[in-house]
PDB file of C-alpha atoms in Angstrom:
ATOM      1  CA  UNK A   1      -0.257  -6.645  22.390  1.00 58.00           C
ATOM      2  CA  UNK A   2      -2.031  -9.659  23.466  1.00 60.00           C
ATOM      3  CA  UNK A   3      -0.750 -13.293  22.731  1.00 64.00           C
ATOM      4  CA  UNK A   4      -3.777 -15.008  20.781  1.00 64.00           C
ATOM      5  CA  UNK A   5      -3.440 -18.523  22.044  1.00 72.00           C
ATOM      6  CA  UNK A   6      -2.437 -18.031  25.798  1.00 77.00           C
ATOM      7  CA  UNK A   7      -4.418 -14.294  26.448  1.00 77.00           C
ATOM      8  CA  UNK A   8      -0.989 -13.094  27.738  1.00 81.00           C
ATOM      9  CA  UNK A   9      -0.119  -9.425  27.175  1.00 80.00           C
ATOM     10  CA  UNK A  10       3.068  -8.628  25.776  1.00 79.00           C
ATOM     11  CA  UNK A  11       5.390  -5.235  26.213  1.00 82.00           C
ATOM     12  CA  UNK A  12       6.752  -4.178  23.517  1.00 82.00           C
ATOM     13  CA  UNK A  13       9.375  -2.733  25.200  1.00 87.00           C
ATOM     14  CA  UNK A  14      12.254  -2.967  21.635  1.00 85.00           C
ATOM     15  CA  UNK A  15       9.771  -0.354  20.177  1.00 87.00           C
ATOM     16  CA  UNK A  16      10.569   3.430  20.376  1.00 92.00           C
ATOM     17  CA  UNK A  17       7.195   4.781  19.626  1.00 91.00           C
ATOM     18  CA  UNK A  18       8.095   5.166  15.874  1.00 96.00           C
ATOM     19  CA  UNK A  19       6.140   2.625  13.634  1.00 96.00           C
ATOM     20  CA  UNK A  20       6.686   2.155  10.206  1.00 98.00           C
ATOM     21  CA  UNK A  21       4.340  -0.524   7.642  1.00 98.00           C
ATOM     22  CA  UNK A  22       5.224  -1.955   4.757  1.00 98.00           C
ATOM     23  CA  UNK A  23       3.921  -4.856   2.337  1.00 96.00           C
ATOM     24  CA  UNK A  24       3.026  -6.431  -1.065  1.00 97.00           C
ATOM     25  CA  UNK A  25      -0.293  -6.111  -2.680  1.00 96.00           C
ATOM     26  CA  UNK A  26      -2.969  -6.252  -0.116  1.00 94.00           C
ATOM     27  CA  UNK A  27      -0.153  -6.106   2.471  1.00 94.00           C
ATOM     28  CA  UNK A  28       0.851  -2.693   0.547  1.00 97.00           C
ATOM     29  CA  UNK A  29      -2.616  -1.516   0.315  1.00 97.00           C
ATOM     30  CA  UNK A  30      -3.083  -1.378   4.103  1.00 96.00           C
ATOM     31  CA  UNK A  31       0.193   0.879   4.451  1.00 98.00           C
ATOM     32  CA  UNK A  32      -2.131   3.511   2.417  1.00 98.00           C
ATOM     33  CA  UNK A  33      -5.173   3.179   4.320  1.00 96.00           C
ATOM     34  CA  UNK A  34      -3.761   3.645   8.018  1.00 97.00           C
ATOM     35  CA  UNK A  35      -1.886   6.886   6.382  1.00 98.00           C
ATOM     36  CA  UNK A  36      -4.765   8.707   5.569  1.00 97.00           C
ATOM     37  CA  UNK A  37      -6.199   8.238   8.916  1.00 97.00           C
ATOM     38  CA  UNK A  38      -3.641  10.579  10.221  1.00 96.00           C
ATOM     39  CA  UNK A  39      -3.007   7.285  12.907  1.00 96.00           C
ATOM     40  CA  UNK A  40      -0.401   8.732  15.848  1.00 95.00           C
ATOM     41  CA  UNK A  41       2.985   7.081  15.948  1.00 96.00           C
ATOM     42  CA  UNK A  42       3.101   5.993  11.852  1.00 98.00           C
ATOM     43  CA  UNK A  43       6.211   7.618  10.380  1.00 98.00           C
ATOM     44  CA  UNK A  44       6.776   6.527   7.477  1.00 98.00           C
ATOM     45  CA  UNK A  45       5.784   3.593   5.093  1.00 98.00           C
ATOM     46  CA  UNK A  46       6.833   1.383   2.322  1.00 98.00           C
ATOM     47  CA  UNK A  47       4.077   0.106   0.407  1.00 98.00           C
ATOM     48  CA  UNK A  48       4.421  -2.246  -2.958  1.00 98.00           C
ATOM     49  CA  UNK A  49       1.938  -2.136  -5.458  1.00 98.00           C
ATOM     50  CA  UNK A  50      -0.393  -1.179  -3.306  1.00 98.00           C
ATOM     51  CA  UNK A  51      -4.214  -0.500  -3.855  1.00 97.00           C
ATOM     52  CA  UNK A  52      -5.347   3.274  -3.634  1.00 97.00           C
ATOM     53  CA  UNK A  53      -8.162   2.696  -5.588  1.00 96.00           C
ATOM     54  CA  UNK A  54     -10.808   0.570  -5.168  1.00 94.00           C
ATOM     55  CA  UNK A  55     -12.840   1.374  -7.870  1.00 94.00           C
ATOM     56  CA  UNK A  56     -10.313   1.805 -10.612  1.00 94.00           C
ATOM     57  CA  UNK A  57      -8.776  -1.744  -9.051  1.00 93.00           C
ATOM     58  CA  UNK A  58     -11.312  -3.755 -10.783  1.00 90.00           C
ATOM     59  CA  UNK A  59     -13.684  -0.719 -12.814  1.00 91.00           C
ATOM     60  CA  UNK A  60     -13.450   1.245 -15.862  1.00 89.00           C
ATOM     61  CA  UNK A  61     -15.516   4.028 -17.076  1.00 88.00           C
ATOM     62  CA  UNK A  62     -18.297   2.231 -15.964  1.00 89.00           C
ATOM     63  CA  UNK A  63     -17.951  -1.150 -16.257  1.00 88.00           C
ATOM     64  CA  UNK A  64     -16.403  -3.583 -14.620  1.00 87.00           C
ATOM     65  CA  UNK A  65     -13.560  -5.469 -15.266  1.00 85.00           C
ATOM     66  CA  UNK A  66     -13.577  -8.411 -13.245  1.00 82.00           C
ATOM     67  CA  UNK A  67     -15.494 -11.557 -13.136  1.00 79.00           C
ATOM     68  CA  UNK A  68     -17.406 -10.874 -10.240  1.00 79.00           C
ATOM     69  CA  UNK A  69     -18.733  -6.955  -9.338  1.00 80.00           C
ATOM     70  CA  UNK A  70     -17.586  -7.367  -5.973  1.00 85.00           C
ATOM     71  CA  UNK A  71     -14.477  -7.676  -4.833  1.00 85.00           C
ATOM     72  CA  UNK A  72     -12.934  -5.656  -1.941  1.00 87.00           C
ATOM     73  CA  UNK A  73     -14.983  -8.029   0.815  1.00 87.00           C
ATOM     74  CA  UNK A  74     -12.814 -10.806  -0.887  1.00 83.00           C
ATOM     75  CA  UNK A  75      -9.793  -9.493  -0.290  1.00 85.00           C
ATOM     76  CA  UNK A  76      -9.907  -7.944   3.053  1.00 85.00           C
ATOM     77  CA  UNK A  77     -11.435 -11.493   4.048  1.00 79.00           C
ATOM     78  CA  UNK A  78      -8.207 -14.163   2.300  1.00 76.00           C
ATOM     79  CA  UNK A  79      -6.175 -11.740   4.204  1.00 78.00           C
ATOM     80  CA  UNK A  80      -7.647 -11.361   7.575  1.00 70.00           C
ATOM     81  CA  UNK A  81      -5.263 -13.862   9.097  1.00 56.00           C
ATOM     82  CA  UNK A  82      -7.501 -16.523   9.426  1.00 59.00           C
ATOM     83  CA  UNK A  83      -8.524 -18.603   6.469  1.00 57.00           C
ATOM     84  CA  UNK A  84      -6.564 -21.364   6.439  1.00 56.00           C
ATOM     85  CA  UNK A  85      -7.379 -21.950  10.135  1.00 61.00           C
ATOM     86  CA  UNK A  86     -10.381 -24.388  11.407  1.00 57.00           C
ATOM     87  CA  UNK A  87     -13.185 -22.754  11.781  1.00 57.00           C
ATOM     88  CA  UNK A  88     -11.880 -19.359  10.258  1.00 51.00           C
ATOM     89  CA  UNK A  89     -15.576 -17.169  10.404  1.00 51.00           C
ATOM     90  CA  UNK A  90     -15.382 -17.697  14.233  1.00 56.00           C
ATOM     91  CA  UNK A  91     -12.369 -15.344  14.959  1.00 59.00           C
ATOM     92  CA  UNK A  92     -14.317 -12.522  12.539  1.00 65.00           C
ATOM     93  CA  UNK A  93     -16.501 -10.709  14.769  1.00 70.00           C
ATOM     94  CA  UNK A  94     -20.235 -10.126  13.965  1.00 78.00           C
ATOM     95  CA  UNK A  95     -19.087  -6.144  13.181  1.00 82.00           C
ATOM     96  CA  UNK A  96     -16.636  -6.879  10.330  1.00 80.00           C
ATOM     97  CA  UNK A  97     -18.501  -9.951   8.977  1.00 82.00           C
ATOM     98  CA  UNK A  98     -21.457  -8.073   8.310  1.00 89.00           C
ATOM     99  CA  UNK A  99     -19.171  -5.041   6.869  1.00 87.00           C
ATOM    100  CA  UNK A 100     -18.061  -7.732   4.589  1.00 88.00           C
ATOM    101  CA  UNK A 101     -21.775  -8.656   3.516  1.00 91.00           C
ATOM    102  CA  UNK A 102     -22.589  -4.459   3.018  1.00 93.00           C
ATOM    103  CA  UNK A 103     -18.921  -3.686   1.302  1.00 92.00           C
ATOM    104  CA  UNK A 104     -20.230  -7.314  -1.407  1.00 92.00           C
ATOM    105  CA  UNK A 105     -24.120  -5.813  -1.982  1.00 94.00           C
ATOM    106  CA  UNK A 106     -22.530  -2.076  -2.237  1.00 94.00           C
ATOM    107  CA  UNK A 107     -19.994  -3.046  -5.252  1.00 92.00           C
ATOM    108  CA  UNK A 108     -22.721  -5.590  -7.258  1.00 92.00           C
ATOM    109  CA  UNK A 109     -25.230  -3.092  -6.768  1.00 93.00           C
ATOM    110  CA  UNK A 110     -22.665  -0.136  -8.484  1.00 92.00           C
ATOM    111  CA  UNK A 111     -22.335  -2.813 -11.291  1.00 89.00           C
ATOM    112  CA  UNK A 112     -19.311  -1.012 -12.407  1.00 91.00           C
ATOM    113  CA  UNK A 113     -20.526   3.025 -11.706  1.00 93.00           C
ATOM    114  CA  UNK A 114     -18.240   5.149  -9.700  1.00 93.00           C
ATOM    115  CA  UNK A 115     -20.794   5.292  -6.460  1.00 93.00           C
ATOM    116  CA  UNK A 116     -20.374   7.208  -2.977  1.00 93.00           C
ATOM    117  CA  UNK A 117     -19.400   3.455  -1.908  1.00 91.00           C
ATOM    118  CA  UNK A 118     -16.194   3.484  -3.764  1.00 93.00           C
ATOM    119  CA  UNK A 119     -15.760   6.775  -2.927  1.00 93.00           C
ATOM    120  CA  UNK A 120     -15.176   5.954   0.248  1.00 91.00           C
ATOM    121  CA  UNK A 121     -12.573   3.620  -0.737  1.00 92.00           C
ATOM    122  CA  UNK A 122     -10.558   5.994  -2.307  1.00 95.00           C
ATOM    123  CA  UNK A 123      -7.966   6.434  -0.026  1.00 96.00           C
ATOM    124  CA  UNK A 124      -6.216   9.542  -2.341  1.00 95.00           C
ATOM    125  CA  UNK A 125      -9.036  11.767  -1.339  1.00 94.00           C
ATOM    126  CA  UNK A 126      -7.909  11.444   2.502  1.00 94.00           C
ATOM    127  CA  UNK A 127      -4.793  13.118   1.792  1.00 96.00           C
ATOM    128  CA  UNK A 128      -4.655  16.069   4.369  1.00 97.00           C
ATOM    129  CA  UNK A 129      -4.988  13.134   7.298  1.00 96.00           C
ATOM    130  CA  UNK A 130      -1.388  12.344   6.556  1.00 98.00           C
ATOM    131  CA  UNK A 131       0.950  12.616   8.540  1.00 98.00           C
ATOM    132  CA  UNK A 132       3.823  10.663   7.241  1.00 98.00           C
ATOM    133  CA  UNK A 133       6.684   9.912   4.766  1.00 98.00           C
ATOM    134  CA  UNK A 134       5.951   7.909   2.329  1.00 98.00           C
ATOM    135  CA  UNK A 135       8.671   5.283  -0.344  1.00 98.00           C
ATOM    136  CA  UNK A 136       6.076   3.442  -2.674  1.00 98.00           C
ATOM    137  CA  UNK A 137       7.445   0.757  -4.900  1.00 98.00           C
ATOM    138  CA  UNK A 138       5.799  -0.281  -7.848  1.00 98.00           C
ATOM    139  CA  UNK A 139       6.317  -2.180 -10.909  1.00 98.00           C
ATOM    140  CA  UNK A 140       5.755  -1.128 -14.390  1.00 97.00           C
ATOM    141  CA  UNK A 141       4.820  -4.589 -15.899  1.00 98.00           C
ATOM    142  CA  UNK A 142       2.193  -4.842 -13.071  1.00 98.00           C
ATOM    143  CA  UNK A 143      -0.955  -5.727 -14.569  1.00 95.00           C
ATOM    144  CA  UNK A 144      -2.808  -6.733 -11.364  1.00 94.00           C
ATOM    145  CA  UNK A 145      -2.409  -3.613  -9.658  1.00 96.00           C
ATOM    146  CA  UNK A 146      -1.881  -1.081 -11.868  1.00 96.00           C
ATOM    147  CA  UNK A 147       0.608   1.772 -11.924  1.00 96.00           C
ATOM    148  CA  UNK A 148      -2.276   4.226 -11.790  1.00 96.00           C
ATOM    149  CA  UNK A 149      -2.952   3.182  -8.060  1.00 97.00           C
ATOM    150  CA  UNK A 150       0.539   4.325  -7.343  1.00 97.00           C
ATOM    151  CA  UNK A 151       0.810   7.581  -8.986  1.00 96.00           C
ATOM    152  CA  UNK A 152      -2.213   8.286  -7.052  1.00 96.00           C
ATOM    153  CA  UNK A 153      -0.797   7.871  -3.504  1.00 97.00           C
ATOM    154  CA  UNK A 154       2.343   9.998  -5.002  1.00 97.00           C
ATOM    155  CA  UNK A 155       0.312  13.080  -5.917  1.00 96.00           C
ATOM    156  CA  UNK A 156      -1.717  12.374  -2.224  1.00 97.00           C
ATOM    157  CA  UNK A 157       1.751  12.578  -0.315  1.00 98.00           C
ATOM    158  CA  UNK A 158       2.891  15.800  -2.007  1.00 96.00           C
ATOM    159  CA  UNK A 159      -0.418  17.030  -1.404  1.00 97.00           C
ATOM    160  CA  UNK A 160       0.061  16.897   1.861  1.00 98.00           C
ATOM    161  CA  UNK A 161       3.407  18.164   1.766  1.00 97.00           C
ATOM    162  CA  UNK A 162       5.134  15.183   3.409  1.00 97.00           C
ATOM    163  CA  UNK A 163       8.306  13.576   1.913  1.00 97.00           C
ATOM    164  CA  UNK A 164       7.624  11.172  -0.453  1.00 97.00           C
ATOM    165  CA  UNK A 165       9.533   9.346  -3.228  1.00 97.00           C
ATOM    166  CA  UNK A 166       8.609   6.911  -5.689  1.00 97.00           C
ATOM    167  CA  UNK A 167      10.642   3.782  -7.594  1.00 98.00           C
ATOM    168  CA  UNK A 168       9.647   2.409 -10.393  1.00 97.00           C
ATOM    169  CA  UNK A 169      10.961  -0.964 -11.568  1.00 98.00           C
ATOM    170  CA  UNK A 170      10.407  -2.990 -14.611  1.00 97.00           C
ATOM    171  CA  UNK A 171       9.063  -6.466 -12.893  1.00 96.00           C
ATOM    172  CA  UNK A 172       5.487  -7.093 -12.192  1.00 97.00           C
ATOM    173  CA  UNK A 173       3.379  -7.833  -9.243  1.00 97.00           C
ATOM    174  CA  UNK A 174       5.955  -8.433  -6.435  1.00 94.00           C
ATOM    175  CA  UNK A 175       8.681  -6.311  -4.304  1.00 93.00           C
ATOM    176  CA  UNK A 176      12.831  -5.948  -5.283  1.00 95.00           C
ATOM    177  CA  UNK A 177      13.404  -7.892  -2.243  1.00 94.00           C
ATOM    178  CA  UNK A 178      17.440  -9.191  -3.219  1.00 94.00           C
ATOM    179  CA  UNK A 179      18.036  -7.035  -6.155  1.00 96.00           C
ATOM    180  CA  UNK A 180      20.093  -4.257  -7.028  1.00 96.00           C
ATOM    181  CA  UNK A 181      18.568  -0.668  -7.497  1.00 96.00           C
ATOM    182  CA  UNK A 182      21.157   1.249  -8.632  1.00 93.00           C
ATOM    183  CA  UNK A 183      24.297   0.343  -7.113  1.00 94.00           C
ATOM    184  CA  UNK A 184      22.542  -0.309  -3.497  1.00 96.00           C
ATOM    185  CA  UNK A 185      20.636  -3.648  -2.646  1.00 97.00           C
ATOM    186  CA  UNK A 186      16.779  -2.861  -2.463  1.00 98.00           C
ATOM    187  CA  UNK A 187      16.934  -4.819   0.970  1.00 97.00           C
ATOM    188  CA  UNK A 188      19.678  -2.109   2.004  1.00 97.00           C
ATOM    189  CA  UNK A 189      18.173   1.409   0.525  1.00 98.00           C
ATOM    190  CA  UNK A 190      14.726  -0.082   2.936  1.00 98.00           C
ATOM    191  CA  UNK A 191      17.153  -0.732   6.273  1.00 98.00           C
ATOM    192  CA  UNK A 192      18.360   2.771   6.059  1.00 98.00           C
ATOM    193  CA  UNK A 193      15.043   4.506   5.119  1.00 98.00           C
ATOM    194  CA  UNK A 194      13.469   2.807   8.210  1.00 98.00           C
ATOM    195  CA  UNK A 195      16.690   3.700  10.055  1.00 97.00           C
ATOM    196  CA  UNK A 196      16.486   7.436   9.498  1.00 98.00           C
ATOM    197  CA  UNK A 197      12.304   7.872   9.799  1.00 98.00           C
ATOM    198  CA  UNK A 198      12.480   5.318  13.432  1.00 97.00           C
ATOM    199  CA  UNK A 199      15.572   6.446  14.423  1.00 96.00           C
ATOM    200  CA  UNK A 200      16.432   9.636  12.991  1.00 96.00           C
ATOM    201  CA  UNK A 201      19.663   8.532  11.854  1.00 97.00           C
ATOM    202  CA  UNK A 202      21.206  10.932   9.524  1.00 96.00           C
ATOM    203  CA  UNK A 203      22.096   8.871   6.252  1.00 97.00           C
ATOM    204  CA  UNK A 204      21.055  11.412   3.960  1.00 94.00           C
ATOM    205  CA  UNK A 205      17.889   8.849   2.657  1.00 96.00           C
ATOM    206  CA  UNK A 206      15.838  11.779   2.957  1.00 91.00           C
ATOM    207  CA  UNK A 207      17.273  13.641  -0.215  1.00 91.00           C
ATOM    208  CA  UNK A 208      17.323  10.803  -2.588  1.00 93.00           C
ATOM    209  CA  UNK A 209      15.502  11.684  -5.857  1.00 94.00           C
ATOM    210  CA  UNK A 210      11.749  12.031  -5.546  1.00 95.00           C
ATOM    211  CA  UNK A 211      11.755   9.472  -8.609  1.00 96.00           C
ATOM    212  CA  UNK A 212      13.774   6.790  -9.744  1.00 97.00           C
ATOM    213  CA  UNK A 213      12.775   4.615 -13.291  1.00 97.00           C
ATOM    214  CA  UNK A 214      14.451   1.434 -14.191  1.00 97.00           C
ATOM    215  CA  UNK A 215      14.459   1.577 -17.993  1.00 96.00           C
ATOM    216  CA  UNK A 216      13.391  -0.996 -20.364  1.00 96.00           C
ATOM    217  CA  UNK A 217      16.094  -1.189 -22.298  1.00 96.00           C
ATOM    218  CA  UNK A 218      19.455  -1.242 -20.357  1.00 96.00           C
ATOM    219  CA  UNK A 219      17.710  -2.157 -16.835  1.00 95.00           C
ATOM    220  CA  UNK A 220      19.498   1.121 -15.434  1.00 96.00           C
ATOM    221  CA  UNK A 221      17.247   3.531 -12.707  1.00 97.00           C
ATOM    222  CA  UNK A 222      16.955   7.279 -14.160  1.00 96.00           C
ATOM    223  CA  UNK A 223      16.388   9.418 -11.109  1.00 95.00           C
ATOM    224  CA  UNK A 224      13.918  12.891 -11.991  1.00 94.00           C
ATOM    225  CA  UNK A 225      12.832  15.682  -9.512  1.00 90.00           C
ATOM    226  CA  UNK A 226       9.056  14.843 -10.551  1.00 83.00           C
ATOM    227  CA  UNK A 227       6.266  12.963 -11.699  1.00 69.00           C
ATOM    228  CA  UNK A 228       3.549  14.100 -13.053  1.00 61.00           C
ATOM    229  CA  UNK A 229       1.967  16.185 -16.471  1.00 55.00           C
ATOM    230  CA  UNK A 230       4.633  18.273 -16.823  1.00 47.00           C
TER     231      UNK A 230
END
């Protein structure tokens, strides 16, 4: 990598080779994305309430759901890394800014229709580009990103036949970071999935339960084989 400020390039020379993402929200989102592009070296990730989704993120049946039709550009451009710097546009290059502009007219000009535009945001549909393991977190008193987006990237993974488990908690918009799942500290279950899918460490993290569902009413996780229909 290259230092920004001095133009100095940096060796990562802690890293293995093994590279793992994680995040909350938009930082959750991007874990999903680089997935499905099959990207070499990406073993596993850990995304939290993560978008899948575009469409159903801020559409329904047709209409949309959000104060402005467009929405995505805004997003990908608060979290670019540069906003609250001086003169933020000038790090964005002429290439994204104007993908910015396109993704904007696309989403106003759907006006709330399922179009080829959020198609191509639909990152579930890239599901035989990955290539990874997959522990998605998500929150079933979420009401900014839905649980929907989740269950989406869930069905993806086991499409593709890659290990994947999901935990559902009963918070909202935000990760477990501190608290207890089970009788393990969320902060602890994450240290030894990473552990085992960079390191291959055997800690048996692999075999947990494909599902685990805090329950409304005592605040104790359920663990099931599946989700789904069924």
């Amino acid at each position: 990598s290259i230092d920004k400020e001095n133009r100095i390039e940096i060796k990562a020379d802690w890293c293995n080779g093994s590279v793992a993402m994680t995040g909350v929200s938009y930082g959750g989102t991007l874990p999903f994305e680089v997935a499905t592009t099959g990207v070499k070296g990406l073993k596993t990730i850990i995304p939290i309430a993560g978008i899948s989704n575009w469409y159903d993120y801020r559409n329904s049946q047709g209409v949309s759901t959000y104060a402005l039709p467009h929405y995505t550009d805004f997003l990908a451009a608060f979290n670019a890394g540069a906003l609250f710097e001086d003169n933020d546009w000038l790090v964005m290059n002429d290439d994204y800014t104007a993908w910015l502009h396109q993704t904007a007219a696309d989403q106003t000009a759907a006006n709330g229709n399922y179009t080829k535009a959020y198609a191509g945001m639909d990152y579930s549909n890239d599901y035989k580009k990955i290539d990874c393991s997959a522990l998605i977190v998500h929150g079933l008193n979420d009401f900014n990103v839905l649980t929907k987006q989740s269950d989406l990237m869930y069905k993806a993974f086991q499409k593709a036949g890659k290990n994947v488990k999901i935990l559902w908690h009963q918070d909202g918009h935000n990760t477990l970071k501190g608290t207890m799942v089970g009788d393990e500290l969320f902060d602890t279950l994450v240290n030894r999935w990473l552990t085992h899918y960079l390191y291959s460490v055997d800690n048996g993290i692999e075999t947990m339960a494909s599902v685990r569902v805090q329950s409304n009413i005592d605040g104790k996780y359920r663990t099931y084989d599946s989700w789904g229909d069924e």
